[in-house]
Tab-separated table of C-alpha atoms and ligand atoms in Angstrom:
chain	number	residue	atom	x	y	z
A	1	UNK	CA	6.139	-16.915	-26.052
A	2	UNK	CA	5.900	-14.310	-23.308
A	3	UNK	CA	9.012	-14.196	-21.170
A	4	UNK	CA	9.532	-12.452	-17.916
A	5	UNK	CA	12.922	-11.504	-16.616
A	6	UNK	CA	13.612	-12.020	-12.930
A	7	UNK	CA	16.321	-9.786	-11.497
A	8	UNK	CA	17.616	-10.268	-7.942
A	9	UNK	CA	20.782	-8.184	-7.994
A	10	UNK	CA	20.640	-4.455	-7.445
A	11	UNK	CA	23.412	-3.686	-9.897
A	12	UNK	CA	21.846	-5.769	-12.646
A	13	UNK	CA	18.549	-3.902	-12.215
A	14	UNK	CA	20.331	-0.548	-12.432
A	15	UNK	CA	22.218	-1.594	-15.544
A	16	UNK	CA	18.998	-2.823	-17.104
A	17	UNK	CA	17.175	0.411	-16.350
A	18	UNK	CA	20.054	2.520	-17.620
A	19	UNK	CA	19.995	0.556	-20.883
A	20	UNK	CA	16.279	1.135	-21.291
A	21	UNK	CA	16.822	4.863	-20.733
A	22	UNK	CA	19.608	4.949	-23.315
A	23	UNK	CA	17.204	3.313	-25.757
A	24	UNK	CA	14.714	6.147	-25.022
A	25	UNK	CA	12.223	3.752	-23.294
A	26	UNK	CA	10.076	4.787	-20.346
A	27	UNK	CA	9.683	2.640	-17.215
A	28	UNK	CA	6.558	2.157	-15.076
A	29	UNK	CA	7.012	0.688	-11.595
A	30	UNK	CA	4.724	-1.129	-9.164
A	31	UNK	CA	6.122	-1.922	-5.720
A	32	UNK	CA	4.622	-4.913	-3.904
A	33	UNK	CA	5.330	-7.287	-1.036
A	34	UNK	CA	4.155	-10.176	-3.237
A	35	UNK	CA	1.427	-12.740	-2.672
A	36	UNK	CA	-0.257	-10.952	-5.547
A	37	UNK	CA	-4.011	-10.484	-5.832
A	38	UNK	CA	-6.567	-8.492	-7.890
A	39	UNK	CA	-5.563	-5.264	-6.130
A	40	UNK	CA	-1.972	-5.584	-7.291
A	41	UNK	CA	-3.125	-6.599	-10.761
A	42	UNK	CA	-5.121	-3.441	-11.095
A	43	UNK	CA	-1.906	-1.440	-10.434
A	44	UNK	CA	0.015	-3.651	-12.889
A	45	UNK	CA	-2.531	-3.099	-15.657
A	46	UNK	CA	-2.429	0.611	-15.086
A	47	UNK	CA	1.401	0.526	-15.159
A	48	UNK	CA	1.395	-1.431	-18.407
A	49	UNK	CA	-0.565	1.398	-20.092
A	50	UNK	CA	1.647	4.161	-18.775
A	51	UNK	CA	5.112	3.365	-20.097
A	52	UNK	CA	7.100	1.174	-22.568
A	53	UNK	CA	8.262	-1.242	-19.877
A	54	UNK	CA	6.854	-2.368	-16.591
A	55	UNK	CA	8.932	-3.377	-13.563
A	56	UNK	CA	7.213	-5.012	-10.564
A	57	UNK	CA	9.163	-5.402	-7.349
A	58	UNK	CA	8.456	-8.169	-4.855
A	59	UNK	CA	10.083	-7.491	-1.524
A	60	UNK	CA	8.786	-7.991	2.005
A	61	UNK	CA	10.500	-5.042	3.530
A	62	UNK	CA	11.748	-5.824	7.077
A	63	UNK	CA	12.197	-2.163	8.073
A	64	UNK	CA	8.497	-1.389	7.849
A	65	UNK	CA	7.458	-4.108	10.293
A	66	UNK	CA	7.483	-3.483	14.028
A	67	UNK	CA	9.127	-6.011	16.325
A	68	UNK	CA	5.826	-7.589	17.314
A	69	UNK	CA	4.350	-7.559	13.792
A	70	UNK	CA	3.921	-10.270	11.188
A	71	UNK	CA	7.152	-10.028	9.124
A	72	UNK	CA	8.015	-13.728	9.551
A	73	UNK	CA	4.517	-14.972	8.834
A	74	UNK	CA	3.651	-12.480	6.100
A	75	UNK	CA	2.274	-14.592	3.208
A	76	UNK	CA	4.727	-15.320	0.442
A	77	UNK	CA	4.312	-17.073	-2.939
A	78	UNK	CA	7.053	-16.139	-5.308
A	79	UNK	CA	6.549	-18.894	-7.940
A	80	UNK	CA	2.814	-18.200	-8.221
A	81	UNK	CA	3.448	-14.459	-8.375
A	82	UNK	CA	5.811	-14.940	-11.291
A	83	UNK	CA	3.238	-16.974	-13.224
A	84	UNK	CA	0.699	-14.233	-12.632
A	85	UNK	CA	3.124	-11.484	-13.645
A	86	UNK	CA	3.919	-13.393	-16.833
A	87	UNK	CA	0.193	-13.597	-17.632
A	88	UNK	CA	-0.091	-9.853	-17.069
A	89	UNK	CA	2.911	-9.294	-19.346
A	90	UNK	CA	5.058	-7.472	-16.838
A	91	UNK	CA	8.596	-7.162	-18.242
A	92	UNK	CA	10.753	-7.432	-15.113
A	93	UNK	CA	10.276	-8.852	-11.646
A	94	UNK	CA	12.739	-7.242	-9.298
A	95	UNK	CA	13.100	-9.379	-6.185
A	96	UNK	CA	16.137	-8.306	-4.200
A	97	UNK	CA	17.480	-9.915	-1.022
A	98	UNK	CA	17.066	-8.073	2.243
A	99	UNK	CA	20.766	-8.566	3.043
A	100	UNK	CA	21.720	-6.666	-0.155
A	101	UNK	CA	19.352	-3.780	0.480
A	102	UNK	CA	20.241	-3.443	4.144
A	103	UNK	CA	23.798	-4.700	4.582
A	104	UNK	CA	25.503	-4.516	7.962
A	105	UNK	CA	26.380	-0.901	8.815
A	106	UNK	CA	23.288	0.336	6.947
A	107	UNK	CA	22.429	3.783	8.402
A	108	UNK	CA	20.313	5.957	6.141
A	109	UNK	CA	16.546	6.386	6.548
A	110	UNK	CA	14.024	8.693	4.924
A	111	UNK	CA	11.368	10.107	7.181
A	112	UNK	CA	8.618	12.710	6.846
A	113	UNK	CA	7.918	15.111	9.660
A	114	UNK	CA	4.131	15.392	9.698
A	115	UNK	CA	2.017	13.053	7.584
A	116	UNK	CA	3.178	9.872	9.368
A	117	UNK	CA	1.995	11.268	12.733
A	118	UNK	CA	-1.585	10.339	11.970
A	119	UNK	CA	-3.762	7.242	11.383
A	120	UNK	CA	-1.600	4.111	10.915
A	121	UNK	CA	1.526	5.959	11.999
A	122	UNK	CA	0.200	6.305	15.565
A	123	UNK	CA	0.038	2.557	16.280
A	124	UNK	CA	2.877	1.695	13.842
A	125	UNK	CA	5.420	4.387	14.721
A	126	UNK	CA	8.248	3.103	12.498
A	127	UNK	CA	6.122	1.823	9.605
A	128	UNK	CA	6.219	4.846	7.290
A	129	UNK	CA	9.910	5.422	7.897
A	130	UNK	CA	10.430	1.866	6.571
A	131	UNK	CA	8.116	2.531	3.631
A	132	UNK	CA	9.709	5.839	2.559
A	133	UNK	CA	13.153	4.395	2.922
A	134	UNK	CA	12.518	1.294	0.817
A	135	UNK	CA	10.555	3.275	-1.823
A	136	UNK	CA	13.416	5.743	-2.107
A	137	UNK	CA	15.913	2.911	-2.485
A	138	UNK	CA	13.727	1.145	-5.089
A	139	UNK	CA	13.260	4.375	-7.031
A	140	UNK	CA	17.023	4.842	-7.109
A	141	UNK	CA	17.507	1.279	-8.392
A	142	UNK	CA	14.628	0.993	-10.861
A	143	UNK	CA	14.701	4.640	-12.019
A	144	UNK	CA	11.039	4.726	-13.061
A	145	UNK	CA	9.273	7.476	-14.949
A	146	UNK	CA	5.973	6.600	-13.328
A	147	UNK	CA	5.138	4.631	-10.193
A	148	UNK	CA	1.694	3.266	-9.360
A	149	UNK	CA	0.270	3.009	-5.826
A	150	UNK	CA	-3.105	1.880	-4.465
A	151	UNK	CA	-5.627	4.121	-2.643
A	152	UNK	CA	-6.168	1.164	-0.296
A	153	UNK	CA	-3.118	2.545	1.522
A	154	UNK	CA	-4.324	6.123	1.347
A	155	UNK	CA	-1.885	7.522	3.897
A	156	UNK	CA	0.991	5.779	2.182
A	157	UNK	CA	0.004	7.294	-1.143
A	158	UNK	CA	-0.094	10.814	0.371
A	159	UNK	CA	3.297	10.214	2.005
A	160	UNK	CA	4.876	9.008	-1.218
A	161	UNK	CA	3.505	12.013	-3.162
A	162	UNK	CA	4.861	14.365	-0.491
A	163	UNK	CA	8.236	12.649	-0.449
A	164	UNK	CA	8.508	12.736	-4.251
A	165	UNK	CA	7.781	16.483	-4.116
A	166	UNK	CA	10.105	17.199	-1.182
A	167	UNK	CA	13.046	15.188	-2.557
A	168	UNK	CA	12.549	16.267	-6.181
A	169	UNK	CA	12.187	12.809	-7.580
A	170	UNK	CA	11.379	13.164	-11.288
A	171	UNK	CA	8.723	10.489	-11.084
A	172	UNK	CA	4.974	10.729	-11.759
A	173	UNK	CA	2.892	9.074	-9.015
A	174	UNK	CA	-0.325	7.473	-10.235
A	175	UNK	CA	-3.125	6.245	-7.961
A	176	UNK	CA	-5.498	3.301	-8.436
A	177	UNK	CA	-8.849	2.934	-6.635
A	178	UNK	CA	-9.387	0.190	-4.019
A	179	UNK	CA	-10.188	-3.185	-5.500
A	180	UNK	CA	-12.792	-5.118	-3.501
A	181	UNK	CA	-14.254	-8.589	-3.363
A	182	UNK	CA	-17.801	-8.869	-4.635
A	183	UNK	CA	-19.094	-8.522	-1.066
A	184	UNK	CA	-17.134	-5.285	-0.604
A	185	UNK	CA	-14.174	-6.520	1.460
A	186	UNK	CA	-11.033	-4.621	0.372
A	187	UNK	CA	-8.627	-7.197	-1.092
A	188	UNK	CA	-5.442	-7.618	0.925
A	189	UNK	CA	-2.684	-10.196	1.140
A	190	UNK	CA	-3.531	-10.434	4.865
A	191	UNK	CA	-7.140	-11.619	4.110
A	192	UNK	CA	-5.742	-15.199	3.981
A	193	UNK	CA	-5.282	-14.956	7.775
A	194	UNK	CA	-9.060	-14.610	8.274
A	195	UNK	CA	-11.015	-17.659	9.365
A	196	UNK	CA	-14.529	-18.156	7.863
A	197	UNK	CA	-15.956	-17.116	11.245
A	198	UNK	CA	-13.987	-13.842	11.134
A	199	UNK	CA	-15.060	-12.926	7.581
A	200	UNK	CA	-18.360	-11.192	8.639
A	201	UNK	CA	-16.418	-8.987	11.021
A	202	UNK	CA	-13.944	-8.104	8.269
A	203	UNK	CA	-16.845	-7.173	6.013
A	204	UNK	CA	-18.166	-4.655	8.516
A	205	UNK	CA	-15.250	-2.375	7.710
A	206	UNK	CA	-16.736	-1.789	4.251
A	207	UNK	CA	-20.277	-1.724	5.583
A	208	UNK	CA	-19.289	0.909	8.132
A	209	UNK	CA	-17.810	3.125	5.390
A	210	UNK	CA	-20.945	2.721	3.270
A	211	UNK	CA	-23.104	3.610	6.236
A	212	UNK	CA	-21.034	6.723	6.896
A	213	UNK	CA	-21.412	7.803	3.253
A	214	UNK	CA	-25.206	7.558	3.592
A	215	UNK	CA	-25.189	9.377	6.929
A	216	UNK	CA	-23.348	12.415	5.539
A	217	UNK	CA	-25.586	12.556	2.479
A	218	UNK	CA	-28.629	12.511	4.688
A	219	UNK	CA	-27.280	15.472	6.675
A	220	UNK	CA	-25.192	14.118	9.565
A	221	UNK	CA	-22.047	16.233	9.742
A	222	UNK	CA	-20.748	15.539	13.242
A	223	UNK	CA	-17.744	13.226	12.971
A	224	UNK	CA	-18.159	12.000	16.549
A	225	UNK	CA	-21.681	10.798	15.852
A	226	UNK	CA	-20.645	8.919	12.686
A	227	UNK	CA	-17.567	7.418	14.423
A	228	UNK	CA	-19.747	6.266	17.370
A	229	UNK	CA	-22.158	4.520	15.101
A	230	UNK	CA	-19.298	2.937	13.190
A	231	UNK	CA	-17.632	1.695	16.449
A	232	UNK	CA	-20.900	0.161	17.705
A	233	UNK	CA	-21.376	-1.732	14.400
A	234	UNK	CA	-17.756	-3.037	14.341
A	235	UNK	CA	-17.687	-3.937	18.011
A	236	UNK	CA	-20.897	-5.931	17.676
A	237	UNK	CA	-18.675	-8.671	16.240
A	238	UNK	CA	-16.473	-10.797	18.491
A	239	UNK	CA	-12.675	-10.577	18.293
A	240	UNK	CA	-12.676	-7.001	16.938
A	241	UNK	CA	-10.339	-4.355	18.269
A	242	UNK	CA	-10.542	-0.902	16.740
A	243	UNK	CA	-7.158	0.703	16.215
A	244	UNK	CA	-8.702	3.913	14.829
A	245	UNK	CA	-11.659	5.292	12.982
A	246	UNK	CA	-10.951	8.691	11.646
A	247	UNK	CA	-12.718	11.373	9.652
A	248	UNK	CA	-10.024	13.707	8.451
A	249	UNK	CA	-8.788	16.142	5.840
A	250	UNK	CA	-7.827	14.063	2.750
A	251	UNK	CA	-4.661	16.140	2.218
A	252	UNK	CA	-3.281	16.850	5.698
A	253	UNK	CA	-4.975	13.939	7.531
A	254	UNK	CA	-5.950	16.317	10.331
A	255	UNK	CA	-9.046	15.198	12.218
A	256	UNK	CA	-12.289	16.963	11.324
A	257	UNK	CA	-14.878	17.677	14.026
A	258	UNK	CA	-17.381	18.561	11.328
A	259	UNK	CA	-17.391	16.625	8.101
A	260	UNK	CA	-16.512	18.729	5.073
A	261	UNK	CA	-16.776	17.660	1.464
A	262	UNK	CA	-14.619	15.825	0.570
A	263	UNK	CA	-13.387	14.208	3.752
A	264	UNK	CA	-11.460	10.995	4.202
A	265	UNK	CA	-12.909	8.305	6.456
A	266	UNK	CA	-10.209	5.773	7.273
A	267	UNK	CA	-10.164	2.881	9.702
A	268	UNK	CA	-7.920	0.160	11.002
A	269	UNK	CA	-9.360	-2.790	12.869
A	270	UNK	CA	-7.827	-5.896	14.285
A	271	UNK	CA	-9.859	-9.024	13.828
A	272	UNK	CA	-8.255	-11.609	16.021
A	273	UNK	CA	-4.616	-11.033	15.172
A	274	UNK	CA	-5.199	-9.739	11.652
A	275	UNK	CA	-5.013	-6.004	11.181
A	276	UNK	CA	-7.113	-4.674	8.301
A	277	UNK	CA	-7.389	-1.174	6.904
A	278	UNK	CA	-9.918	0.451	4.635
A	279	UNK	CA	-11.031	3.930	3.635
A	280	UNK	CA	-13.428	5.978	1.562
A	281	UNK	CA	-14.084	9.535	0.600
A	282	UNK	CA	-17.139	11.137	2.154
A	283	UNK	CA	-18.762	13.791	0.061
A	284	UNK	CA	-22.064	15.621	-0.101
B	301	LIG	P1	1.422	-4.457	-0.703
B	301	LIG	O1	1.887	-5.650	-1.482
B	301	LIG	O2	0.317	-4.789	0.230
B	301	LIG	O3	2.527	-3.651	-0.118
B	301	LIG	O4	0.729	-3.524	-1.779
B	301	LIG	C1	1.419	-3.071	-2.927
B	301	LIG	C2	0.594	-2.001	-3.623
B	301	LIG	O5	-0.662	-2.554	-3.968
B	301	LIG	C3	0.325	-0.765	-2.736
B	301	LIG	O6	0.452	0.398	-3.583
B	301	LIG	C4	-1.106	-0.998	-2.290
B	301	LIG	O7	-1.785	0.214	-2.011
B	301	LIG	C5	-1.693	-1.667	-3.483
B	301	LIG	N1	-2.868	-2.451	-3.127
B	301	LIG	C6	-2.900	-3.449	-2.225
B	301	LIG	N2	-4.194	-3.931	-2.118
B	301	LIG	C7	-4.961	-3.150	-2.917
B	301	LIG	C8	-6.345	-3.088	-3.261
B	301	LIG	N3	-7.235	-3.937	-2.708
B	301	LIG	N4	-6.761	-2.204	-4.131
B	301	LIG	C9	-5.892	-1.333	-4.696
B	301	LIG	N5	-4.553	-1.320	-4.458
B	301	LIG	C10	-4.124	-2.206	-3.572
């Protein structure tokens, strides 16, 4: 019978990881906020192949949510997640308590100077500080050899890679492509917030990216023209509010006036109260 070990205590996780290391075993790690879906599973399957043991964390990290954001209502489903992780043969679920990770008097944060000052970081000014802090803490607890992140959160992936380099973490960062629904919608835990009426608007994010890909292949290189067309398409749906649409350098995230190959096109759109992100690489 497949068993899965659930660890909630930080010390227990550290002891477990130390023991694996002493036995010469390697550890792959997938960080999640739970409410698992096909996107997470793709990371988990990749992680399974990379190392001897796979640890998956489930933790809705309060420090990456702004005061007006959806921390309290973020979808949670621990029991179901554990069943899924068992099916996927993950070895450990690490699900710490927020009070243990951030006790009273907590005062250390990890922050990057440049990459967060773009895209999502502009409207979510404390988000990446929360992400880099929790990922650092989880890396120190789980001690992975490899960690897997999704390209769905492209900026986050770049930031983690930079942080690992800057802070000399001895951890290989692996990326997994965006997993989409059949209709193209990027899978996200937040998709459950969408009403059936809002679904077509959500789908335009993907359609917009596909349109942009075709435009650059057919010779359009002015970012402003592509972004204009994208905005018109998205705003043709009710209840949509564009946070950003950006065509930028896929390494520095600096905006590009003229599309180069490859370029990153990334967008964040609020549909009603649900904020969705998506991205693609433009190339010609
Ligand atoms: P989250 O639980 O949303 O914090 O996501 C945990 C990890 O899963 C992150 O590395 C995400 O980039 C990744 N992820 C979430 N959704 C997808 C998706 N649709 N395709 C690929 N990776 C994803």
